[in-house]
CSV table of C-alpha atoms and ligand atoms in Angstrom, one decimal:
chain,number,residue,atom,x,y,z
A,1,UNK,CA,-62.1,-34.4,25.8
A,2,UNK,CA,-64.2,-37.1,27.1
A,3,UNK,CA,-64.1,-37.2,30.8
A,4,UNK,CA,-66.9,-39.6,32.0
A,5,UNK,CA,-67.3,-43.1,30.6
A,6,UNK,CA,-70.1,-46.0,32.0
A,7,UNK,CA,-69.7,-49.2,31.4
A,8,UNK,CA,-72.9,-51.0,31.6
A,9,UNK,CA,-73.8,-54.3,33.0
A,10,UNK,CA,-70.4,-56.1,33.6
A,11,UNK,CA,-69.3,-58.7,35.6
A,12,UNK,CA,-66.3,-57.2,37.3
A,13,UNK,CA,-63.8,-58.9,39.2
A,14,UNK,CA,-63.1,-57.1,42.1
A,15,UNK,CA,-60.8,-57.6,45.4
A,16,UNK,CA,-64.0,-58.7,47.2
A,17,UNK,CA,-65.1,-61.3,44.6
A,18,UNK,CA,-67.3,-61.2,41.6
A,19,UNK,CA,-70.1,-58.4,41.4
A,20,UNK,CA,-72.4,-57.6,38.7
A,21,UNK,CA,-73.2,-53.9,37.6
A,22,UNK,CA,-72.4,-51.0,36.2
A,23,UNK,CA,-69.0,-48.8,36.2
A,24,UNK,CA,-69.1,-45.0,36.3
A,25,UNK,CA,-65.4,-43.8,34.9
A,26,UNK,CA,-64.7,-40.2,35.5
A,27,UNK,CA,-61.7,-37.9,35.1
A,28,UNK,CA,-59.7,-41.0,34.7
A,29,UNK,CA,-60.9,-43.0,38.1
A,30,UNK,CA,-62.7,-45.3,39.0
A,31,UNK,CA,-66.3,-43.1,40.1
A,32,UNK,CA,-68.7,-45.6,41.0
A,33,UNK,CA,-69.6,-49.6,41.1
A,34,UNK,CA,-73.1,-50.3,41.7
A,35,UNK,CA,-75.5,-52.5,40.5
A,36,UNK,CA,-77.3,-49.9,38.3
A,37,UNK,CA,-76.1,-46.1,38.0
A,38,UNK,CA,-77.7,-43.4,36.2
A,39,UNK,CA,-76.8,-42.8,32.1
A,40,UNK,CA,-75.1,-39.6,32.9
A,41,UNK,CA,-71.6,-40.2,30.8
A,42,UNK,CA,-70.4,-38.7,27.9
A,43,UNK,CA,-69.8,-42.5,26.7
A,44,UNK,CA,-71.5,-45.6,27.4
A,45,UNK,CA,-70.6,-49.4,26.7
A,46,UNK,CA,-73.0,-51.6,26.5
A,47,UNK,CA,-71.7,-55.0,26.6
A,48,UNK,CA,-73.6,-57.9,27.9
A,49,UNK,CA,-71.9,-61.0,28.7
A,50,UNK,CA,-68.3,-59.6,29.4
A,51,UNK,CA,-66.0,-59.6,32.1
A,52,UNK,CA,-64.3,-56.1,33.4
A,53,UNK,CA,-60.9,-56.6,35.1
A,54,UNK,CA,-57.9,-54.4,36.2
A,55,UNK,CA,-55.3,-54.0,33.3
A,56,UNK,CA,-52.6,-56.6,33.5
A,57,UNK,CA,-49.3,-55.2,34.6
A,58,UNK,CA,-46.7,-56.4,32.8
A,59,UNK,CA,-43.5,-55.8,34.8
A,60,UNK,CA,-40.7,-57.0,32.7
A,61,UNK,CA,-40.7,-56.3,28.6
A,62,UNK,CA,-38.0,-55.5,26.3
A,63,UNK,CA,-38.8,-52.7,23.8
A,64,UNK,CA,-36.1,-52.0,22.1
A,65,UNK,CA,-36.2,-47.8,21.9
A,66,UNK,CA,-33.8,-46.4,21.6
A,67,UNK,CA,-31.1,-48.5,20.1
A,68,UNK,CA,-33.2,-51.6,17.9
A,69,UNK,CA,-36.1,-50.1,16.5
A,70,UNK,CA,-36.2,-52.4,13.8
A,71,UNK,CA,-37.4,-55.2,16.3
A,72,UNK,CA,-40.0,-52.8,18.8
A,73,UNK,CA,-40.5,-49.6,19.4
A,74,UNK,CA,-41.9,-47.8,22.3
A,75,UNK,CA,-44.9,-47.4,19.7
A,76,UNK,CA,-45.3,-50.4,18.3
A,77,UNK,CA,-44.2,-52.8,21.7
A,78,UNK,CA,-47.5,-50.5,23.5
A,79,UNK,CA,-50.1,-50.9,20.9
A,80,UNK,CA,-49.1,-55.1,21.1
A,81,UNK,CA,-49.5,-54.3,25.0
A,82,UNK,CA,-53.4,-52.9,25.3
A,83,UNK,CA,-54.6,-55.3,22.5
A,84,UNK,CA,-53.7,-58.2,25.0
A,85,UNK,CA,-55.3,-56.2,27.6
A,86,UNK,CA,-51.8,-55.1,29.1
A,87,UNK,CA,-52.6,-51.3,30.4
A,88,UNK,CA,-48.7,-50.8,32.2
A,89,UNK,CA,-45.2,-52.0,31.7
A,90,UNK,CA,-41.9,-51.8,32.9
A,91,UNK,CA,-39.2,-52.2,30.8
A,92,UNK,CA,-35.4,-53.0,31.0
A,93,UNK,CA,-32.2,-51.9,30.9
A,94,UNK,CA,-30.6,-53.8,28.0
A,95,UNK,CA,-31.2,-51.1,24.9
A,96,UNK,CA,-28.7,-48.8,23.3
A,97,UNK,CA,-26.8,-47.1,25.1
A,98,UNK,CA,-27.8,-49.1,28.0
A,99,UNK,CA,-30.3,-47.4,30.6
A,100,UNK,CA,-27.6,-47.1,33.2
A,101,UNK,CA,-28.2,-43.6,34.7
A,102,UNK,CA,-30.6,-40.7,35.4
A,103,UNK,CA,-30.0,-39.2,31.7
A,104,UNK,CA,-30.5,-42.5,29.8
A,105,UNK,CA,-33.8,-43.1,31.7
A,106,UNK,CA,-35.0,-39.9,31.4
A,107,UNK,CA,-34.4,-40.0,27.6
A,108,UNK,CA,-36.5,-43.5,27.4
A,109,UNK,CA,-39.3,-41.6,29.9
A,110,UNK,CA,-39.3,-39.0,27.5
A,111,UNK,CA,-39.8,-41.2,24.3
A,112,UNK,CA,-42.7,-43.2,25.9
A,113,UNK,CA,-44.7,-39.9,27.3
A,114,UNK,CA,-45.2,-39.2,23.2
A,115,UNK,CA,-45.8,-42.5,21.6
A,116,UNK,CA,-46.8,-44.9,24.2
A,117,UNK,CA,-50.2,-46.1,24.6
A,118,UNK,CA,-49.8,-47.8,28.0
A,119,UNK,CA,-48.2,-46.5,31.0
A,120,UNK,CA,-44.8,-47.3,31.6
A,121,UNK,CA,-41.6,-47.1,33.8
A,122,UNK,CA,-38.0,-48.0,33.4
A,123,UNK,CA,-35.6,-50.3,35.1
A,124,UNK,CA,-32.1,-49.1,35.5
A,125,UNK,CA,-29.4,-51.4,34.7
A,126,UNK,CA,-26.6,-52.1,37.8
A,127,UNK,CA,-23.2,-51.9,35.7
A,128,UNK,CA,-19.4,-52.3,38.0
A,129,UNK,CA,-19.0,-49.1,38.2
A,130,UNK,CA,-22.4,-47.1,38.5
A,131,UNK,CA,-23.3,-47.2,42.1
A,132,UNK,CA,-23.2,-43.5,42.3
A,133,UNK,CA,-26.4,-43.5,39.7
A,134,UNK,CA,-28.5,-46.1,41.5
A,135,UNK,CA,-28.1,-44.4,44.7
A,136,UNK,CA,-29.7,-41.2,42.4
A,137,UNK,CA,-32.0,-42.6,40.7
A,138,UNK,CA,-35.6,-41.8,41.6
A,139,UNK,CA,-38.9,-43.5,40.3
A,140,UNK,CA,-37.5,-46.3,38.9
A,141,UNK,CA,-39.7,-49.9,39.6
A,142,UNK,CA,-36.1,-51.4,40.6
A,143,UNK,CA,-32.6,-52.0,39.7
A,144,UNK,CA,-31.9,-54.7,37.1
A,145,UNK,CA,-29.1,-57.0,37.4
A,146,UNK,CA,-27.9,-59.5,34.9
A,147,UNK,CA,-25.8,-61.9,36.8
A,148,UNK,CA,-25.7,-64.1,33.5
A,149,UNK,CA,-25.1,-62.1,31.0
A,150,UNK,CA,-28.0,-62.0,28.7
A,151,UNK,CA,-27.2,-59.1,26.9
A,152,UNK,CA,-24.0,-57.4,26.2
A,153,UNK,CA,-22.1,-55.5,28.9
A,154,UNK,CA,-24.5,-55.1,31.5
A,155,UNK,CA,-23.0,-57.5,33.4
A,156,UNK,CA,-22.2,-57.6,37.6
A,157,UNK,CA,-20.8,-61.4,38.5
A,158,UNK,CA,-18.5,-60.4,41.2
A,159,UNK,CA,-20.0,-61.3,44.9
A,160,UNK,CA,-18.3,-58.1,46.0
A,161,UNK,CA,-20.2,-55.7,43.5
A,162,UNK,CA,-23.2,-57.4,44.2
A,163,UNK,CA,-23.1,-56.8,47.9
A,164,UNK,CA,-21.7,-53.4,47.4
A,165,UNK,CA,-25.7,-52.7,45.5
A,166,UNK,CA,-27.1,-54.6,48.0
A,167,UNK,CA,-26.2,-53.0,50.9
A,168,UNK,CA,-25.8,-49.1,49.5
A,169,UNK,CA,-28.9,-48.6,47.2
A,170,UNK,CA,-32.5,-48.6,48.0
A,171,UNK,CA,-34.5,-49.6,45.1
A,172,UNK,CA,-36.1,-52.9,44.3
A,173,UNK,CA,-32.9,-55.6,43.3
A,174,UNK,CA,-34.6,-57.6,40.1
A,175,UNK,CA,-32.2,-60.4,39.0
A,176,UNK,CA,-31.6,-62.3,36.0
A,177,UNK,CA,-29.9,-65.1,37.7
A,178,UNK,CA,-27.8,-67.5,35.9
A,179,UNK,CA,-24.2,-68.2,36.8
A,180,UNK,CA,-21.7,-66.5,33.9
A,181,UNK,CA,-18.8,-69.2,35.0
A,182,UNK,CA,-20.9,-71.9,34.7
A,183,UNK,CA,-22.3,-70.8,31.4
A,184,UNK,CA,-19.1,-70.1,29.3
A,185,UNK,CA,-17.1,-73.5,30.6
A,186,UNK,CA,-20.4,-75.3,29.2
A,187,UNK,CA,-20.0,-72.7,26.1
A,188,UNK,CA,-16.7,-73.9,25.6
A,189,UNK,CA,-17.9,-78.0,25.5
A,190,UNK,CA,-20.9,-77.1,23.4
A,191,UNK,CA,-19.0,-74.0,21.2
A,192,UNK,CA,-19.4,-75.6,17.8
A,193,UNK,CA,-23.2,-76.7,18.1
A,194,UNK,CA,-25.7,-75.3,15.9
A,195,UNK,CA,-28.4,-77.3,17.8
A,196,UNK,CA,-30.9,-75.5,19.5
A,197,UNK,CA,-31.2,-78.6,21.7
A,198,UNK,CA,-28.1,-77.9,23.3
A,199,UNK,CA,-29.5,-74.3,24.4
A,200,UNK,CA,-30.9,-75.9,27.8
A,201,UNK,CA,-27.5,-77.6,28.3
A,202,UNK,CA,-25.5,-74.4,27.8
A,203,UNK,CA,-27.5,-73.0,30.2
A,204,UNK,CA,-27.4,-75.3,33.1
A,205,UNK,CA,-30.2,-76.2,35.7
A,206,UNK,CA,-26.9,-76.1,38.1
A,207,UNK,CA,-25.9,-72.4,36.3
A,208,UNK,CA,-29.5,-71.0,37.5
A,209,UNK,CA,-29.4,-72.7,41.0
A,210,UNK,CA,-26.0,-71.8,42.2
A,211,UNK,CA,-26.9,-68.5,41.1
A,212,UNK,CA,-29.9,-68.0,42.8
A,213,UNK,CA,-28.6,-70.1,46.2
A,214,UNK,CA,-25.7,-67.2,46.0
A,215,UNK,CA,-28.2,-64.3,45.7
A,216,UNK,CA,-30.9,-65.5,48.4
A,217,UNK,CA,-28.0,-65.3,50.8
A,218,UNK,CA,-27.1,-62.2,50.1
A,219,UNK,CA,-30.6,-61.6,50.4
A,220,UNK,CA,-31.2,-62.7,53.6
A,221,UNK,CA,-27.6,-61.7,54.7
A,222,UNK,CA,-28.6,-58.1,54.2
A,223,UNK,CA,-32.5,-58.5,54.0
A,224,UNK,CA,-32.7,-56.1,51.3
A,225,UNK,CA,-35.7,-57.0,48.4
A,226,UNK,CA,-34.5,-59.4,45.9
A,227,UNK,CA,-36.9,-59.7,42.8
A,228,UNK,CA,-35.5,-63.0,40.9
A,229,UNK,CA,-36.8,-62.4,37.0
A,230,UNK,CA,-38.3,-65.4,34.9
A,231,UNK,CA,-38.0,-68.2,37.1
A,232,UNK,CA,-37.1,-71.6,35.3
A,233,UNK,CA,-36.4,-74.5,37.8
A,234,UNK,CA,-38.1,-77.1,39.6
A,235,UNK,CA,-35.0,-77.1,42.3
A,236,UNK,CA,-34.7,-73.0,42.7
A,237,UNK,CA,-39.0,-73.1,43.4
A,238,UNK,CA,-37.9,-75.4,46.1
A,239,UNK,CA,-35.4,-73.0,47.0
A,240,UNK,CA,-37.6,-70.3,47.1
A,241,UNK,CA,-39.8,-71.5,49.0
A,242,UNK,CA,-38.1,-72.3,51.8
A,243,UNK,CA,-36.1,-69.3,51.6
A,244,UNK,CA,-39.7,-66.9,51.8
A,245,UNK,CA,-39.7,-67.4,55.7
A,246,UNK,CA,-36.7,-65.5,56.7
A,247,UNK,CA,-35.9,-63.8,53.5
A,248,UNK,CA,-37.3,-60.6,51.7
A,249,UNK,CA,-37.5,-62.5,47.9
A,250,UNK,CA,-39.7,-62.8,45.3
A,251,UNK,CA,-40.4,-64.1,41.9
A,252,UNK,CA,-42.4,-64.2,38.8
A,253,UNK,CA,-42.9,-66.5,35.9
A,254,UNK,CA,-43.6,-66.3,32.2
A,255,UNK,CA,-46.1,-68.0,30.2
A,256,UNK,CA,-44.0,-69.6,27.8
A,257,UNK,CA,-41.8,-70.8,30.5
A,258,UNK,CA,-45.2,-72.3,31.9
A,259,UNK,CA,-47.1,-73.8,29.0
A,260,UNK,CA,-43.8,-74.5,26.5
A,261,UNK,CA,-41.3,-77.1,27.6
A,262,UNK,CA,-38.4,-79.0,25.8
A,263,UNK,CA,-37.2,-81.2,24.2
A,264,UNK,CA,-40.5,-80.8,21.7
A,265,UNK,CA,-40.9,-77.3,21.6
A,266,UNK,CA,-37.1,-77.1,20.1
A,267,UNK,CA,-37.7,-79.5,17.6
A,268,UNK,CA,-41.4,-77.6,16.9
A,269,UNK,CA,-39.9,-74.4,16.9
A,270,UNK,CA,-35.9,-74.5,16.5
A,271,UNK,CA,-34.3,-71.1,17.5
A,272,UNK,CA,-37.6,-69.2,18.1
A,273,UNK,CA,-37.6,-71.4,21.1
A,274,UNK,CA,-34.7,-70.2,22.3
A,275,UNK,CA,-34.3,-67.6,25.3
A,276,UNK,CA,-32.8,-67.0,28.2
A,277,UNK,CA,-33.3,-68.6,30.7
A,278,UNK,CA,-34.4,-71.4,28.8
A,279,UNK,CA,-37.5,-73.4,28.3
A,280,UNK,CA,-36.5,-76.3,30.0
A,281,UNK,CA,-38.1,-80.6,30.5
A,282,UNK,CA,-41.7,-81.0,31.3
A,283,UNK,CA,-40.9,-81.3,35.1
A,284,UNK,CA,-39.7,-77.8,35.3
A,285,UNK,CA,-43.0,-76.5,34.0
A,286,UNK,CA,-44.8,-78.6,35.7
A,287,UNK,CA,-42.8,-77.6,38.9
A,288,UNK,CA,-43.5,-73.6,38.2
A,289,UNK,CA,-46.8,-74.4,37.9
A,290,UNK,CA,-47.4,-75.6,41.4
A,291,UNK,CA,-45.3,-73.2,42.8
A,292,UNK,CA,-47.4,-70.6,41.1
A,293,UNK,CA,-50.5,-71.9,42.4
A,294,UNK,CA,-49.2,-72.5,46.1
A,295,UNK,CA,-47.7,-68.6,46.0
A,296,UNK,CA,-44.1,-69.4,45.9
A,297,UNK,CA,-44.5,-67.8,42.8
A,298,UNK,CA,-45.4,-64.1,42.4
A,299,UNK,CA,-46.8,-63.0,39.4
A,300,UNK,CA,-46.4,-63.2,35.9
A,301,UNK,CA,-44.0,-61.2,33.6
A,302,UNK,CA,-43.8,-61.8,29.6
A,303,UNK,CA,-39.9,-61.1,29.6
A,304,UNK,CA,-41.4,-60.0,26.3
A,305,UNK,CA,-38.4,-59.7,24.1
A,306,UNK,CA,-38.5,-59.6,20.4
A,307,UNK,CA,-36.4,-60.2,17.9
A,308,UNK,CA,-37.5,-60.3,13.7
A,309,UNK,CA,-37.9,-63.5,11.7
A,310,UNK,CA,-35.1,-62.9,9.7
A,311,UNK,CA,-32.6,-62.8,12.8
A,312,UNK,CA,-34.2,-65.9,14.7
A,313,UNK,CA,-33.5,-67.9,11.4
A,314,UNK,CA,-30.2,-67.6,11.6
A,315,UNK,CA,-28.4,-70.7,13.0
A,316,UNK,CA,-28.0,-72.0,16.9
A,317,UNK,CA,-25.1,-69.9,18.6
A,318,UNK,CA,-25.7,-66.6,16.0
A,319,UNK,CA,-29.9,-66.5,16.7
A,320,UNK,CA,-30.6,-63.4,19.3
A,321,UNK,CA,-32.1,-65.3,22.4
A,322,UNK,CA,-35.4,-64.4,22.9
A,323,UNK,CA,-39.1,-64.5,22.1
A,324,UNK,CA,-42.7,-61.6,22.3
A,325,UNK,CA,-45.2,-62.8,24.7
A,326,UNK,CA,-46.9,-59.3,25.8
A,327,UNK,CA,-50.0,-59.6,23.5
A,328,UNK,CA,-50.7,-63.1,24.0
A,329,UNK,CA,-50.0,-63.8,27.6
A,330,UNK,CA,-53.7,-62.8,29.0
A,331,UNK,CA,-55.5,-64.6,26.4
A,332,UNK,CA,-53.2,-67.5,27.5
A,333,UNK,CA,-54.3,-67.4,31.1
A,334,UNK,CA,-57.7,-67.0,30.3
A,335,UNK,CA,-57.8,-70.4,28.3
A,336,UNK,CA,-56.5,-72.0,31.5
A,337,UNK,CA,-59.1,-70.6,33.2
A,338,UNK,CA,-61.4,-72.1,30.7
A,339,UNK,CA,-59.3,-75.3,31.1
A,340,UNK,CA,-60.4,-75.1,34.8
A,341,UNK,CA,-56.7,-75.1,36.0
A,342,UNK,CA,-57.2,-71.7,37.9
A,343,UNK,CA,-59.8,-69.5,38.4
A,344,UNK,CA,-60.0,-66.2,36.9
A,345,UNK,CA,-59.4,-64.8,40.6
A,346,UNK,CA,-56.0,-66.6,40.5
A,347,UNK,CA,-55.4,-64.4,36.8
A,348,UNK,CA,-56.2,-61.1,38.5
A,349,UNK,CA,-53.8,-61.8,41.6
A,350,UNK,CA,-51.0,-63.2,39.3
A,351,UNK,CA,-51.1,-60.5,36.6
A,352,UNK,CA,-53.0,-57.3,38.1
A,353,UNK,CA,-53.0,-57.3,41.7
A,354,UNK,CA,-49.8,-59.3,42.7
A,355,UNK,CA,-47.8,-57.4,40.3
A,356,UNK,CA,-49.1,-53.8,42.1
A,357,UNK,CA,-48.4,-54.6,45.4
A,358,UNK,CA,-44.8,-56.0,44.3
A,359,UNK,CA,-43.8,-52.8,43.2
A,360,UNK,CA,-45.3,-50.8,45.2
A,361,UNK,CA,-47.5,-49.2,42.6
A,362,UNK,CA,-50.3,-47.0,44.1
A,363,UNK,CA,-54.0,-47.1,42.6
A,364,UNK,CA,-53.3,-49.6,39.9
A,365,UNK,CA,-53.7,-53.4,39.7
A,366,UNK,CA,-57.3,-53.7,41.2
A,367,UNK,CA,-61.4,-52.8,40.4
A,368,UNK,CA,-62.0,-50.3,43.1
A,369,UNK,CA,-63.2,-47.2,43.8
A,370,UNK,CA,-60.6,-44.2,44.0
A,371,UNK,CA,-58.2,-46.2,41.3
A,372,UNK,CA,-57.3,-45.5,38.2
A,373,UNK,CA,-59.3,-46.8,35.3
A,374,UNK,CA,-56.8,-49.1,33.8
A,375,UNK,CA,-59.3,-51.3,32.9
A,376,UNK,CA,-59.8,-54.6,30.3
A,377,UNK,CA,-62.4,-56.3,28.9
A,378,UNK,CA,-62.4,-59.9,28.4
A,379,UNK,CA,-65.0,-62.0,26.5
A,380,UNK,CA,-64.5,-65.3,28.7
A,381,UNK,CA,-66.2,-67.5,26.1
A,382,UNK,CA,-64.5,-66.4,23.0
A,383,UNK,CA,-62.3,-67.8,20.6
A,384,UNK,CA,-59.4,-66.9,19.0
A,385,UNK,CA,-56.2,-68.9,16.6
A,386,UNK,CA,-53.3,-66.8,18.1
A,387,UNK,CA,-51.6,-66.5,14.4
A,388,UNK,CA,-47.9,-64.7,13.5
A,389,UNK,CA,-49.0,-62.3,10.8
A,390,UNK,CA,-51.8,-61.2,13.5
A,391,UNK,CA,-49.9,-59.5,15.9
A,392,UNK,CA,-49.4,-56.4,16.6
A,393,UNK,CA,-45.5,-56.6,17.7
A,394,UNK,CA,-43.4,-55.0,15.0
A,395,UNK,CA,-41.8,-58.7,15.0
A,396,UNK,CA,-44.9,-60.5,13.6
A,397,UNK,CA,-44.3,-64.2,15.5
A,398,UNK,CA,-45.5,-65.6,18.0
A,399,UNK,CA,-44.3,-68.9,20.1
A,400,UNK,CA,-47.7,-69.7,20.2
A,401,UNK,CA,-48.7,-69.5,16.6
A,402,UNK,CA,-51.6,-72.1,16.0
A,403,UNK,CA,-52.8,-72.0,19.6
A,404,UNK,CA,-56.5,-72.0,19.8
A,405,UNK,CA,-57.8,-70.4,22.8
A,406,UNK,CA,-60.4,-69.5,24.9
A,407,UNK,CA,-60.8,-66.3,26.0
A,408,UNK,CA,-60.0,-63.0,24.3
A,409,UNK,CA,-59.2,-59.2,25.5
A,410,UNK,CA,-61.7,-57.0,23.4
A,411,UNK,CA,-61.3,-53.4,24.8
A,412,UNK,CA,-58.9,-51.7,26.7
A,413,UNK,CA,-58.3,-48.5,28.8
A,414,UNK,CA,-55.6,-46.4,29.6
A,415,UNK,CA,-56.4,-44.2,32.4
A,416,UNK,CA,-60.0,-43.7,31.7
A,417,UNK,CA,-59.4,-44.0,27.7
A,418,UNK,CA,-60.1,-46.6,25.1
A,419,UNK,CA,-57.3,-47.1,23.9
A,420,UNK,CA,-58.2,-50.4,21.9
A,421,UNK,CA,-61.4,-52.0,21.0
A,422,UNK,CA,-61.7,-54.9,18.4
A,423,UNK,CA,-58.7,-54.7,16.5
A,424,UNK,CA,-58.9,-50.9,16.6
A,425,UNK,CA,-56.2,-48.4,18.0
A,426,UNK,CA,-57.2,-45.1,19.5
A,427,UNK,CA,-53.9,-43.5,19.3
A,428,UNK,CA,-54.6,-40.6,20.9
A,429,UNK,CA,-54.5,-42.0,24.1
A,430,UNK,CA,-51.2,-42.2,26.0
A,431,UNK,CA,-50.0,-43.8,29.0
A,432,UNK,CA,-48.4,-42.0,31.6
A,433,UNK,CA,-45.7,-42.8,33.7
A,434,UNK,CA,-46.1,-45.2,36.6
A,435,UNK,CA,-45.5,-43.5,40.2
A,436,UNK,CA,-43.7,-46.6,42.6
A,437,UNK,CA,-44.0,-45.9,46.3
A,438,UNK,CA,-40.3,-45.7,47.7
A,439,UNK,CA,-39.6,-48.8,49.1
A,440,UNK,CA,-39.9,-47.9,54.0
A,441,UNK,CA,-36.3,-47.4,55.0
A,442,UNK,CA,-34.6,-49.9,57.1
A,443,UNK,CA,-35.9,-49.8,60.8
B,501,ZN,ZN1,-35.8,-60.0,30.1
């Protein structure tokens, strides 16, 4: 077993800015950052010219295991993860059975200690009548709740459920927040449309804003952590915003939420543009990006949630909603970078850093001595064509297909391991499961 690795003449972006050097891995930590260290490793990298940064954290995927394996797998959804330079991810609820209680989770923490490359955790799923199992749970990065119901039966739109989980449990709240009532009255005016177009309208601006006006109050009612998942308006930013002085929230964004916007990208892409919340006008995206830049925004989570050609070419209204993202989204943010619309400082703290502190996630998410050597990287000045029958997602599309970009993850390590380097998978490296800090009791 290899136990010490130096990488050689990097630059590496750490929490003190940019530094040129050498990085001594050992025992799966971060050893040593200096400007030149001795060759004593069992394995050195020689690199010139590329960039070392933290793994991305990747806090909200859908992998499918156990339940709809034919879309991901625990496998298959990790390999996709460190050959984008993702090195931990947290995954939810929504698979089959649902992940609703100690057993369930344990079962998914089970599958992923054998077959997955990155690390990983689980969210549990908040049901009507499972309040006994969140208040149980242990090690989870939060509880998920789907206020609109995205997916099946995990769903909690009663104020007086919600407040019951706000005020008994103790875990991170993370909320998919769309109003159900709203949605199924506009369901019932658009029910015979097979037009992807109308997926935006079915799924209100007003149907994501009520619900997130209801849940910051309950937020700031009980002051208990609201997380609200893949934010999609320009009005709920604004919301947000103001609502960060006195309240405990926050929120992340997705990339295709950020770079993708409608009315073109349904006619481009029909249903494969279709998840939920949806990809909405220009002025929303426009609108997350500035509240991304000015920290109303979080971090950035791939809501990474495939579903196979075959089923997303079915018509409007019998498509799955939903689209991958995990493999592609650092390349993505790199090429903004190289656009000069953020700096690659702005990627670490949106994807790596941000994302560690959010969920309280000791040792991970930043270049420094002592952590652990989740590491990526990045040729800045590369190219790549992000093409479908490239990726590494058992689903084999992309949103993106046809993007050039600048940019590219080339190797990645998983607790002091290669796990990928160039289109190659060392399988034997695993991921382990993520320790979160319990969120400080109430004083
Ligand atoms: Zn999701």
């Amino acid at each position: 077993m290899i136990e010490s690795v130096l990488i050689k003449q990097v630059q590496m972006i750490t929490p003190f800015g940019k530094k040129e050097g050498d990085v001594l891995i050992k025992n799966g930590k971060i050893h040593a950052m200096d400007w030149k260290l001795p060759e004593h490793a069992e394995v050195i990298i020689r690199d010139r010219g590329l960039t070392l940064m933290p793994g991305v954290i990747d806090p909200h995927v859908h992998f499918r295991e156990p339940g709809a394996t034919w879309k991901e797998t625990l496998e298959t959804g990790s390999r996709a993860a460190v050959s984008g330079g993702v090195t931990t991810f947290f995954e939810m609820p929504n698979t089959k059975p649902s992940a609703i209680c100690r057993k369930t989770i344990a079962e998914k923490k089970k599958i992923a200690s054998q077959t997955s490359m990155a690390n990983y955790n689980f969210y549990i799923g908040a049901t009507t009548d499972n309040l006994e199992e969140l208040k149980a749970i242990e090690n989870v990065p939060g509880i998920k709740i789907f206020v609109g119901s995205s997916t099946g039966s995990l769903l909690v739109d009663q104020e007086e459920d919600l407040r019951r989980i706000f005020t008994e449990t103790t875990a991170l709240i993370a909320v998919h927040s769309e109003m159900e009532s709203i949605i199924r009255a506009n369901k019932d005016i658009y029910k015979d449309s097979t037009n992807p177009l109308d997926h935006p309208r079915i799924r209100s601006v007003d149907a994501a804003v009520k619900c997130t006006k209801m849940l910051l109050n309950l937020s700031h009612e009980t002051q208990r952590r609201l997380h609200i998942l893949h934010l999609t308006t320009e009005e709920e930013m604004q919301l947000i915003a103001k609502a960060k002085k006195d309240t405990p929230v926050t929120t992340e964004v997705s990339p295709q939420h950020l770079l993708l916007h409608g009315p073109e990208v349904y006619l481009k892409l029909g249903n494969f543009a279709v998840i939920n919340p949806p990809i909405r006008e220009k002025r929303h995206a426009d609108a997350l990006w500035q509240g991304l830049k000015s920290n109303v925004i979080d971090c950035i989570a791939t809501d990474h949630a495939p579903h196979t050609i075959e089923e997303k070419q079915l018509e409007y209204g019998k498509a799955p909603s939903g689209m991958p993202g995990i493999e592609t989204s650092l390349s993505l943010m790199l090429n903004l970078v190289a656009q000069k619309k953020c700096s690659l400082d702005d990627v670490v703290k949106w994807m790596c850093e941000t994302p560690a502190k959010l969920f309280g996630i000791p040792y991970k998410g930043a270049l420094q001595i002592g952590y652990d050597a989740d590491l990526v990287l990045v040729d800045l000045n590369a190219k790549r064509t992000i093409e479908n029958a490239k990726q590494h997602t058992k689903c084999k599309w992309s949103a993106f297909d046809g993007w050039e970009v600048q940019g590219v993850p080339i190797a990645t390590m998983v607790g002091g391991k290669l796990a990928y380097r160039e289109g190659e998978f060392f399988t034997a490296t695993k991921g382990s499961e993520v320790k979160i800090r319990k969120p400080k009791p109430k004083a």
